Amino acid sequence: ETGVTQTPRHLVMGMTNKKSLKCEQHLGHNAMYWYKQSAKKPLELMFVYNFKEQTENNSVPSRFSPECPNSSHLFLHLHTLQPEDSALYLCASSQERQILTGELFFGEGSRLTVL
Amino acid sequence: AQSVAQPEDQVNVAEGNPLTVKCTYSVSGNPYLFWYVQYPNRGLQFLLKYITGDNLVKGSYGFEAEFNKSQTSFHLKKPSALVSDSALYFCAVRDEDSGYALNFGKGTSLLVTP
């Protein structure tokens, strides 16, 4: 148990569907992250939120829409995805006052398959 | 820009033997280096980090890593491998320019055979 919970763990969706991934952290952290993990590729940082404000968006397509209603919750809304978006989506959190030195705490991931 | 290279896709070690997983980095400022492990169908777990100070860093599960500034390397080591160490290992780096972003290597698969 890492203190970061992601739901659902597995999701299969068609290209026309709309779905959402949810992340919740119980660590009292203020920064939250979405990473994409595809086979044989480095982890790709997608979004970073600090105190609910988006601080980074790494040129992610608009079919991925993040939402951070408070410091404990992070969502990734998905719509009109492509098969190449199939991947493991990882949520992480960290302590804001340790921006450079603090490690990230990861959830178990949401395995997304786009048909 | 920050980057990490893990030159080996896979490392094979016999149980009881020492293991090394290699990592080299490139940053413009001072590096902050991390190692993570990922077991099948799980998220990443933090193993250890180098921030400053002693070049030999000790972490979880008996792992350690040596920071070498001249070779820009941060290799992960363990004196005696266990079968249960078989997993995917990721090296990651930040510097003052990267802010929140932790930049990961592509990972090295470690297989420890009995």
Short mmCIF file of N, CA and C in Angstrom, two decimals, chain A residues 10-52:
data_model
loop_
_atom_site.label_atom_id
_atom_site.label_comp_id
_atom_site.label_asym_id
_atom_site.label_seq_id
_atom_site.Cartn_x
_atom_site.Cartn_y
_atom_site.Cartn_z
N HIS A 10 -8.27 -1.71 -14.46
CA HIS A 10 -8.31 -2.10 -15.87
C HIS A 10 -9.51 -1.42 -16.52
N LEU A 11 -9.30 -0.97 -17.77
CA LEU A 11 -10.38 -0.31 -18.49
C LEU A 11 -10.23 -0.63 -19.96
N VAL A 12 -11.34 -1.09 -20.56
CA VAL A 12 -11.39 -1.32 -22.00
C VAL A 12 -12.44 -0.38 -22.56
N MET A 13 -12.08 0.36 -23.58
CA MET A 13 -13.03 1.31 -24.14
C MET A 13 -12.88 1.40 -25.65
N GLY A 14 -14.00 1.73 -26.29
CA GLY A 14 -13.97 1.97 -27.71
C GLY A 14 -13.51 3.39 -28.01
N MET A 15 -13.21 3.64 -29.26
CA MET A 15 -12.66 4.95 -29.63
C MET A 15 -13.67 6.08 -29.46
N THR A 16 -14.94 5.76 -29.40
CA THR A 16 -15.94 6.82 -29.26
C THR A 16 -16.42 7.00 -27.84
N ASN A 17 -15.94 6.18 -26.93
CA ASN A 17 -16.38 6.27 -25.54
C ASN A 17 -15.78 7.46 -24.81
N LYS A 18 -16.42 7.78 -23.68
CA LYS A 18 -15.86 8.73 -22.72
C LYS A 18 -15.73 8.04 -21.38
N LYS A 19 -14.56 8.06 -20.80
CA LYS A 19 -14.33 7.43 -19.51
C LYS A 19 -13.39 8.31 -18.70
N SER A 20 -13.24 7.98 -17.43
CA SER A 20 -12.33 8.73 -16.58
C SER A 20 -11.52 7.80 -15.70
N LEU A 21 -10.28 8.18 -15.46
CA LEU A 21 -9.41 7.51 -14.49
C LEU A 21 -9.36 8.39 -13.24
N LYS A 22 -9.35 7.71 -12.09
CA LYS A 22 -9.34 8.44 -10.83
C LYS A 22 -8.11 8.08 -10.01
N CYS A 23 -7.59 9.09 -9.31
CA CYS A 23 -6.45 8.88 -8.43
C CYS A 23 -6.72 9.61 -7.12
N GLU A 24 -6.42 8.96 -6.01
CA GLU A 24 -6.58 9.57 -4.70
C GLU A 24 -5.35 9.28 -3.86
N GLN A 25 -4.81 10.30 -3.22
CA GLN A 25 -3.64 10.07 -2.36
C GLN A 25 -3.97 10.46 -0.91
N HIS A 26 -3.45 9.64 0.00
CA HIS A 26 -3.71 9.81 1.43
C HIS A 26 -2.43 10.16 2.17
N LEU A 27 -1.52 10.85 1.49
CA LEU A 27 -0.20 11.12 2.06
C LEU A 27 -0.02 12.57 2.47
N GLY A 28 -1.02 13.38 2.24
CA GLY A 28 -0.89 14.79 2.56
C GLY A 28 0.00 15.56 1.61
N HIS A 29 0.23 15.02 0.44
CA HIS A 29 1.07 15.70 -0.56
C HIS A 29 0.28 16.77 -1.30
N ASN A 30 1.02 17.67 -1.92
CA ASN A 30 0.38 18.77 -2.64
C ASN A 30 0.61 18.73 -4.13
N ALA A 31 1.51 17.89 -4.60
CA ALA A 31 1.77 17.77 -6.03
C ALA A 31 1.32 16.41 -6.52
N MET A 32 0.63 16.39 -7.66
CA MET A 32 0.16 15.14 -8.23
C MET A 32 0.48 15.10 -9.72
N TYR A 33 0.69 13.89 -10.22
CA TYR A 33 1.23 13.69 -11.56
C TYR A 33 0.45 12.59 -12.30
N TRP A 34 0.37 12.73 -13.62
CA TRP A 34 -0.02 11.62 -14.49
C TRP A 34 1.17 11.28 -15.38
N TYR A 35 1.52 9.98 -15.41
CA TYR A 35 2.53 9.46 -16.30
C TYR A 35 1.89 8.39 -17.18
N LYS A 36 2.41 8.27 -18.40
CA LYS A 36 1.98 7.21 -19.31
C LYS A 36 3.15 6.23 -19.48
N GLN A 37 2.85 4.94 -19.31
CA GLN A 37 3.88 3.92 -19.49
C GLN A 37 3.49 3.00 -20.64
N SER A 38 4.26 3.07 -21.72
CA SER A 38 4.06 2.18 -22.86
C SER A 38 5.24 1.22 -22.93
N ALA A 39 5.00 0.07 -23.52
CA ALA A 39 6.03 -0.96 -23.59
C ALA A 39 7.27 -0.43 -24.32
N LYS A 40 8.43 -0.75 -23.75
CA LYS A 40 9.73 -0.44 -24.38
C LYS A 40 10.02 1.05 -24.51
N LYS A 41 9.27 1.88 -23.80
CA LYS A 41 9.49 3.33 -23.87
C LYS A 41 9.66 3.88 -22.47
N PRO A 42 10.43 4.98 -22.32
CA PRO A 42 10.51 5.62 -21.00
C PRO A 42 9.15 6.13 -20.56
N LEU A 43 8.99 6.23 -19.26
CA LEU A 43 7.76 6.83 -18.74
C LEU A 43 7.64 8.25 -19.28
N GLU A 44 6.43 8.59 -19.72
CA GLU A 44 6.18 9.92 -20.27
C GLU A 44 5.37 10.73 -19.28
N LEU A 45 5.93 11.86 -18.84
CA LEU A 45 5.18 12.75 -17.98
C LEU A 45 4.10 13.43 -18.80
N MET A 46 2.84 13.38 -18.30
CA MET A 46 1.74 14.01 -19.02
C MET A 46 1.36 15.35 -18.38
N PHE A 47 1.03 15.31 -17.11
CA PHE A 47 0.55 16.50 -16.41
C PHE A 47 1.10 16.53 -14.99
N VAL A 48 1.28 17.78 -14.48
CA VAL A 48 1.64 17.97 -13.08
C VAL A 48 0.71 19.01 -12.50
N TYR A 49 0.21 18.75 -11.31
CA TYR A 49 -0.59 19.72 -10.57
C TYR A 49 0.09 19.98 -9.23
N ASN A 50 0.13 21.25 -8.87
CA ASN A 50 0.66 21.65 -7.58
C ASN A 50 -0.39 22.52 -6.91
N PHE A 51 -0.84 22.12 -5.74
CA PHE A 51 -1.91 22.84 -5.05
C PHE A 51 -3.08 23.12 -6.01
N LYS A 52 -3.48 22.08 -6.73
CA LYS A 52 -4.63 22.11 -7.64
C LYS A 52 -4.38 22.90 -8.92
#
